[in-house]
Coordinates of C-alpha atoms in Angstrom, one line a residue:
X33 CA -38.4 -6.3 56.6
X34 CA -39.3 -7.5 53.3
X35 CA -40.2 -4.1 52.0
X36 CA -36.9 -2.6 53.0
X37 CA -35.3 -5.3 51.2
X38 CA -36.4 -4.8 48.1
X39 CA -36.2 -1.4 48.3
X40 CA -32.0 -1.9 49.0
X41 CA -32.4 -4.0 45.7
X42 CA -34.2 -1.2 43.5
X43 CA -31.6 1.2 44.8
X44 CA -28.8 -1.0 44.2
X45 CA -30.3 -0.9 40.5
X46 CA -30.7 2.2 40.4
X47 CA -26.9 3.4 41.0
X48 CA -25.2 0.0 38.6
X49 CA -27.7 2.3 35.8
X50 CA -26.5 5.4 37.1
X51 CA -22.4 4.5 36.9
X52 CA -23.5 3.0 33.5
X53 CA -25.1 5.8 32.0
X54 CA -21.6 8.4 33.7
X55 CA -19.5 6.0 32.2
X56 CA -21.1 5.6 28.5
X57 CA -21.2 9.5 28.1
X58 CA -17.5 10.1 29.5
X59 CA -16.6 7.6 26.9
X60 CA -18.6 9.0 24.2
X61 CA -17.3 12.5 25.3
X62 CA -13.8 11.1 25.1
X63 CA -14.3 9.4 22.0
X64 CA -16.1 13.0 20.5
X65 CA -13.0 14.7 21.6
X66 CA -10.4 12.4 20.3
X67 CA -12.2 13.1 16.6
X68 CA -11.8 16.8 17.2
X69 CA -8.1 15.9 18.3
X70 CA -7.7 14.5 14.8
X71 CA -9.1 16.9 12.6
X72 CA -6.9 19.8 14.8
X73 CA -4.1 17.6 13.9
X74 CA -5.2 17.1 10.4
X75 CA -5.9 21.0 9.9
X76 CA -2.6 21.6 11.3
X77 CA -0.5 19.8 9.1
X78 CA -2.6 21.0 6.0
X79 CA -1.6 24.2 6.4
X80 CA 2.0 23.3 7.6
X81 CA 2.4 21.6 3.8
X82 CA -0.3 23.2 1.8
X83 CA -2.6 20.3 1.5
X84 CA -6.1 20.7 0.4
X85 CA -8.4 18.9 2.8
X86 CA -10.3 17.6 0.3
X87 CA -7.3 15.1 -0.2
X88 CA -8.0 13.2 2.6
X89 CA -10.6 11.0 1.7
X90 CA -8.0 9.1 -0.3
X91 CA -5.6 8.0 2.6
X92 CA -8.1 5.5 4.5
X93 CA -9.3 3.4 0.8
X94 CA -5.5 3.0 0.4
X95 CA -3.2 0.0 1.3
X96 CA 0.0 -0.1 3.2
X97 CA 3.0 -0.5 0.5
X98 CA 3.6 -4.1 2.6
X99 CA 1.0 -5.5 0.9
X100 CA 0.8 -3.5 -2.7
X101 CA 1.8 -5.8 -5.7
X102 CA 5.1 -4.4 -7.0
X103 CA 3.4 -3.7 -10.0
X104 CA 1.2 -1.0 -8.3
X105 CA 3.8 0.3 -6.4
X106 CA 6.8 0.8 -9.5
X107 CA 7.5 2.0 -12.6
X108 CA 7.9 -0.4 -15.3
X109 CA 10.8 -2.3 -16.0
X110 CA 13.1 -1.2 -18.9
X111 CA 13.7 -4.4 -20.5
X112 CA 17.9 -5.0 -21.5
X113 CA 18.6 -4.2 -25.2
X114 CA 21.9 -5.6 -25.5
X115 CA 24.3 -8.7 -24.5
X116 CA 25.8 -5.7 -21.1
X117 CA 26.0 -8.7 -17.8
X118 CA 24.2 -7.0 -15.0
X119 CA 21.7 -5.1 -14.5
X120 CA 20.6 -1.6 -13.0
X121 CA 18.3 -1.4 -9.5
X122 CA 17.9 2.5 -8.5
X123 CA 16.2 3.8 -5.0
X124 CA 14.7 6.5 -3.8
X125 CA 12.0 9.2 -3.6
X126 CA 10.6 10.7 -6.6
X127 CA 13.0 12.3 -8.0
X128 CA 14.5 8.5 -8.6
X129 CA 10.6 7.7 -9.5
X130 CA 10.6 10.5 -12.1
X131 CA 7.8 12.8 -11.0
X132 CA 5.3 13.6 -13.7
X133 CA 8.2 12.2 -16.3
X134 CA 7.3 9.6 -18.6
X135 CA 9.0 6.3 -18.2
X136 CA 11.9 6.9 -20.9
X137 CA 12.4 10.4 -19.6
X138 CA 13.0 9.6 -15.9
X139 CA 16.7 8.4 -14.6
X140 CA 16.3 4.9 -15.6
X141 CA 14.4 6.0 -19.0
X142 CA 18.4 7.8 -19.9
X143 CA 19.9 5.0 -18.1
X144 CA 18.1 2.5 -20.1
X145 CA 18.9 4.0 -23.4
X146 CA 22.5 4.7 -22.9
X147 CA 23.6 1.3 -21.3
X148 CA 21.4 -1.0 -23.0
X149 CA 20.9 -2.7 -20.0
X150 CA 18.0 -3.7 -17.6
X151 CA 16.6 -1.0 -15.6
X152 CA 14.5 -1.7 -12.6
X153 CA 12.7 1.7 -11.3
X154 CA 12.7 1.1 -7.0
X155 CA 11.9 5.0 -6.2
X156 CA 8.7 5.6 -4.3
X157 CA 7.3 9.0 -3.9
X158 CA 7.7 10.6 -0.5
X159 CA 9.8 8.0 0.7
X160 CA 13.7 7.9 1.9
X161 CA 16.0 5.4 2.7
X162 CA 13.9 2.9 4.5
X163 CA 12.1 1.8 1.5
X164 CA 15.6 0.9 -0.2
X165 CA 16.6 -1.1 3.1
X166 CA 13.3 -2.9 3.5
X167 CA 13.2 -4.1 -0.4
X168 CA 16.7 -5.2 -0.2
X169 CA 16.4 -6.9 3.2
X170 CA 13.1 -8.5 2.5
X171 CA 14.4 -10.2 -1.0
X172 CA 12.4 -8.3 -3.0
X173 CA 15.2 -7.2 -5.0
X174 CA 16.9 -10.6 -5.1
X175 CA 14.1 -12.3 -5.4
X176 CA 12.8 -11.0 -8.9
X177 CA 16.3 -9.7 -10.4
X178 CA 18.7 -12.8 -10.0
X179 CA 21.9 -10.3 -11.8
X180 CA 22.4 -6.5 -10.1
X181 CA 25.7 -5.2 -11.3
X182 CA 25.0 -1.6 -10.2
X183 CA 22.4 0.3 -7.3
X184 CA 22.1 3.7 -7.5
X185 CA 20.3 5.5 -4.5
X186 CA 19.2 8.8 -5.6
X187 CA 19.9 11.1 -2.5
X188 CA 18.2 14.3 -0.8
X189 CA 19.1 16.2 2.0
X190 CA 15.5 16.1 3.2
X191 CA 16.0 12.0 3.4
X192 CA 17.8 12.8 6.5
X193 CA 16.5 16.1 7.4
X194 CA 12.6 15.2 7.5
X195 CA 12.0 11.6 6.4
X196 CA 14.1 8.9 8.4
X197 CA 12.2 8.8 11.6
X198 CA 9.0 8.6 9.8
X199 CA 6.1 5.8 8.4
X200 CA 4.5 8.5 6.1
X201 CA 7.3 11.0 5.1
X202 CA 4.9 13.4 4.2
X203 CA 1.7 13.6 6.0
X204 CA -0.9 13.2 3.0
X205 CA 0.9 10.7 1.5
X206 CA -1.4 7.4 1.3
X207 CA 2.1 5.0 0.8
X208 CA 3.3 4.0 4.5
X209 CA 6.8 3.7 4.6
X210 CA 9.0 1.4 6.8
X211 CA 10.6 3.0 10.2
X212 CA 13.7 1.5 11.9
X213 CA 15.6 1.9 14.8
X214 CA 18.7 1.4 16.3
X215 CA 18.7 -1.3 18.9
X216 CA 22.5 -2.9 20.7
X217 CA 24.1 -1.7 17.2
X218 CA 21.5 -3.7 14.9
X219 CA 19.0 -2.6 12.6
X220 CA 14.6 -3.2 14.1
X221 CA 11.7 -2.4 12.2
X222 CA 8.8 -0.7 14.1
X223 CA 5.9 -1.9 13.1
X224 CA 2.9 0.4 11.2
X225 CA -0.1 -0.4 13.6
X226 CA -3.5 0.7 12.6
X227 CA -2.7 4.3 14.5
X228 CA 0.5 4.6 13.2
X229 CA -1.0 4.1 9.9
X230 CA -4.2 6.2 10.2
X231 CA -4.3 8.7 12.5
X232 CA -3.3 12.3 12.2
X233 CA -2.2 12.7 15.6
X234 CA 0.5 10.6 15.1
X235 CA 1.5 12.0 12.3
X236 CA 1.9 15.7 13.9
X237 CA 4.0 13.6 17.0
X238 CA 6.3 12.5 14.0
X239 CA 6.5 15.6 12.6
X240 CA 7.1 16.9 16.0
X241 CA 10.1 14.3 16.7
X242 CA 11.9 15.2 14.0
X243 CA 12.1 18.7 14.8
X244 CA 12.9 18.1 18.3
X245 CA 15.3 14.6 17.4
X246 CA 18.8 16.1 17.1
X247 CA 20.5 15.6 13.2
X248 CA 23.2 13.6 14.7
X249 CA 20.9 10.9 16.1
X250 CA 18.9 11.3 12.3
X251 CA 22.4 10.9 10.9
X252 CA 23.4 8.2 13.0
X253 CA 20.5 5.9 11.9
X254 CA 20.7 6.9 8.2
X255 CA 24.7 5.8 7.8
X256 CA 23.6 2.2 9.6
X257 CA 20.7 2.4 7.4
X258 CA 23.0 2.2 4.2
X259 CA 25.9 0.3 6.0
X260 CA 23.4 -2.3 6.2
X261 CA 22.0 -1.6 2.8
X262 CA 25.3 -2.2 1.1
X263 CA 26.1 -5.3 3.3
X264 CA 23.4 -7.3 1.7
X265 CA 24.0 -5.8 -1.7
X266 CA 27.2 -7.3 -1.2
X267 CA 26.4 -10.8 0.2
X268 CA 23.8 -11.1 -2.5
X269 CA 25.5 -9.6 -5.7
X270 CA 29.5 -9.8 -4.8
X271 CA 30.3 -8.5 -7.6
X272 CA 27.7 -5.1 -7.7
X273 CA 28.3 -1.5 -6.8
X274 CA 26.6 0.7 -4.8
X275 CA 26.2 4.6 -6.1
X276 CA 24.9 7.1 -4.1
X277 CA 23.5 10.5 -6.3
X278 CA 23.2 13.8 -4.3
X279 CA 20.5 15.4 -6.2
X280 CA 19.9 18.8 -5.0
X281 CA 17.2 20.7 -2.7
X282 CA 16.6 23.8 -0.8
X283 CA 17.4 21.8 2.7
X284 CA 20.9 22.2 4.1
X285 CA 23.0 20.5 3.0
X286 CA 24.7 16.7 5.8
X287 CA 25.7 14.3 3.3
X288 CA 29.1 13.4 4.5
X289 CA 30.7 12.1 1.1
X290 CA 34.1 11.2 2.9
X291 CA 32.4 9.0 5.6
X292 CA 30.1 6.6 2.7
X293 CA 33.5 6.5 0.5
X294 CA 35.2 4.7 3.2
X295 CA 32.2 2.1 2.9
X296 CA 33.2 1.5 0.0
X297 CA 30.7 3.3 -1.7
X298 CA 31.3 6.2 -4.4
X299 CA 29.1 9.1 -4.3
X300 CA 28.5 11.7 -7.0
X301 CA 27.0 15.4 -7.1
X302 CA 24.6 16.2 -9.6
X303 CA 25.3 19.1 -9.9
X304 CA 29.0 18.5 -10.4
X305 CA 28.2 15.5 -13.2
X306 CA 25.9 18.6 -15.0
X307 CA 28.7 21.4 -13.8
X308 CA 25.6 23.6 -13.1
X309 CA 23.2 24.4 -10.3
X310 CA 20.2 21.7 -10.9
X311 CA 18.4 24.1 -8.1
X312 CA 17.4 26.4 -10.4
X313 CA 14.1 27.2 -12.5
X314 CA 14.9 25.9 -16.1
X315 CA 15.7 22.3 -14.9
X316 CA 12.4 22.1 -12.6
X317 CA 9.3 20.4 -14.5
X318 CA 7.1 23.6 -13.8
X319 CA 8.1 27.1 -12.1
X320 CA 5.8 25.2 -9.2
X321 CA 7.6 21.8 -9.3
X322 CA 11.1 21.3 -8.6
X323 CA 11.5 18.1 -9.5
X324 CA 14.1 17.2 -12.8
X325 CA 12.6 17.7 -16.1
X326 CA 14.0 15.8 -18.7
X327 CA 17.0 18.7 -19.5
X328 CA 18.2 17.4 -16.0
X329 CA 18.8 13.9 -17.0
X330 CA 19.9 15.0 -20.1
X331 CA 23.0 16.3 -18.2
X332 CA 23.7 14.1 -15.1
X333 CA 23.5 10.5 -17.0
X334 CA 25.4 10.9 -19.8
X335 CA 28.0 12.1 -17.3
X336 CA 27.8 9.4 -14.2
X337 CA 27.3 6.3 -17.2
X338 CA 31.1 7.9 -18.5
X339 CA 32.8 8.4 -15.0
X340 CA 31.5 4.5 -14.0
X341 CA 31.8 2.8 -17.6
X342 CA 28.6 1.2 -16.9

């Protein structure tokens, strides 16, 4: 009786160690293939935007933009050089940032020097319209510049097309944007998690949702996305204005001028402020870069400084 016991015991033992030993390798096999998940996923999207892998390495020493000092994040500001009340806050991507510009020769570099005034460089590379909502709705804009008089959004095509439903508007980019969405008519942030921030597989599923997302519901959330921009421009800085620039790119173009006019909000082309096409070779930095060179803003600021008497 007392042998059989203990040998119901060791067997007892025995199985527990068994299930323990199946279940440690099915995780590990899981966990092996999840990693091999990611790097299909990463090797996907390298080749979908021409990324060398050996980028990579870069995205997981980085921060999330929630926590970067403004100073990391912008350009510097353009300190006023005359008595002109007001100053000038421009958003966007980076053609607002100035890609591979020097500070003077960017947008707020000819801004700067034809106004006199204070110009405040908000553009962040890779990113769309969320970043402008989530500065202004955060007080980061009222917080350090007490006396806006004009905001000028700097506007693509592939804002709506490819970046509103996204953290990371581009894949490789290290910056993490914000993403909203529309919930009982109001504005909610979705928050980066660790995955959302990190992993590749979620990337591809965002890459993936806005291909299969239809532009109307991408359109939907971008016009609430600068209704509500404007709204606090307005509550903060009564008597500011609110400029939209279409500057063009090779996506088609949505912009629906009429419907941000009756916001209250004037929008101008760039390529009708330079009367030429800005999409072509001589006003890209490099024959591999089409972002404005310097002959670009030459044209366009001169022109939308004159047609708003900043």
């Amino acid at each position: 009786m007392l042998f059989g016991k203990g040998n119901e015991v060791v067997s007892e033992n025995c199985r527990t160690k068994q299930i323990l030993k199946i279940l440690v390798i099915n995780i590990v096999v899981l966990f092996l293939l999840y990693i091999l998940l990611e790097l299909f996923a990463m090797c996907i999207l390298a080749c979908k935007y021409h990324e060398s892998l050996s980028k990579f390495s870069d995205f997981y020493k980085s921060m999330t933009i929630i926590k970067m000092d403004d100073k990391q994040l912008y350009r510097p500001i353009i300190p006023a050089k005359n008595n002109k009340d007001g100053s000038i806050v421009v958003f966007g991507c980076s053609m607002a940032d100035g890609s591979r510009l020097s500070n003077k020769d960017n947008i707020t570099g000819h801004l700067a020097d034809i106004t006199g005034r204070e110009c405040i460089n908000r553009g962040l590379p890779g990113q769309g319209v969320q970043t402008m909502y989530w500065q202004l709705s955060e007080g980061r804009i009222k917080k350090n510049f007490p006396n806006v008089k004009y905001f000028i959004y700097v506007y693509i095509d592939d804002h709506i097309h490819n970046r509103i439903l996204k953290f990371r508007c581009f894949p490789f980019m290290y910056s993490v944007s914000m993403k909203y969405r529309i919930n009982n008519n109001k504005l909610e942030i979705i928050k980066p998690t660790l995955w959302r921030k990190y992993s590749f597989i979620y990337r591809f599923l965002e890459d993936l949702e806005s291909i299969i997302v239809p532009l109307n519901k991408k359109e939907e959330l971008f016009y609430k996305i600068i209704q509500d921009s404007y709204s606090i421009m307005k509550k903060d800085y009564p008597d500011s204005k609110f400029i939209i620039l279409e500057y063009p790119c090779p996506f088609e173009r949505v912009l629906d001028k009429k419907k941000i006019e009756n916001m209250g909000i004037s929008v101008y082309s760039a390529n009708e402020l330079a009367n030429d096409d800005l999409y072509l070779g001589k006003y890209f930095y490099s024959k591999d870069d089409s972002h404005p060179n310097k002959k670009a803003w030459d044209l366009v600021v001169p022109a939308l400084v004159k047609a708003e008497g900043m």
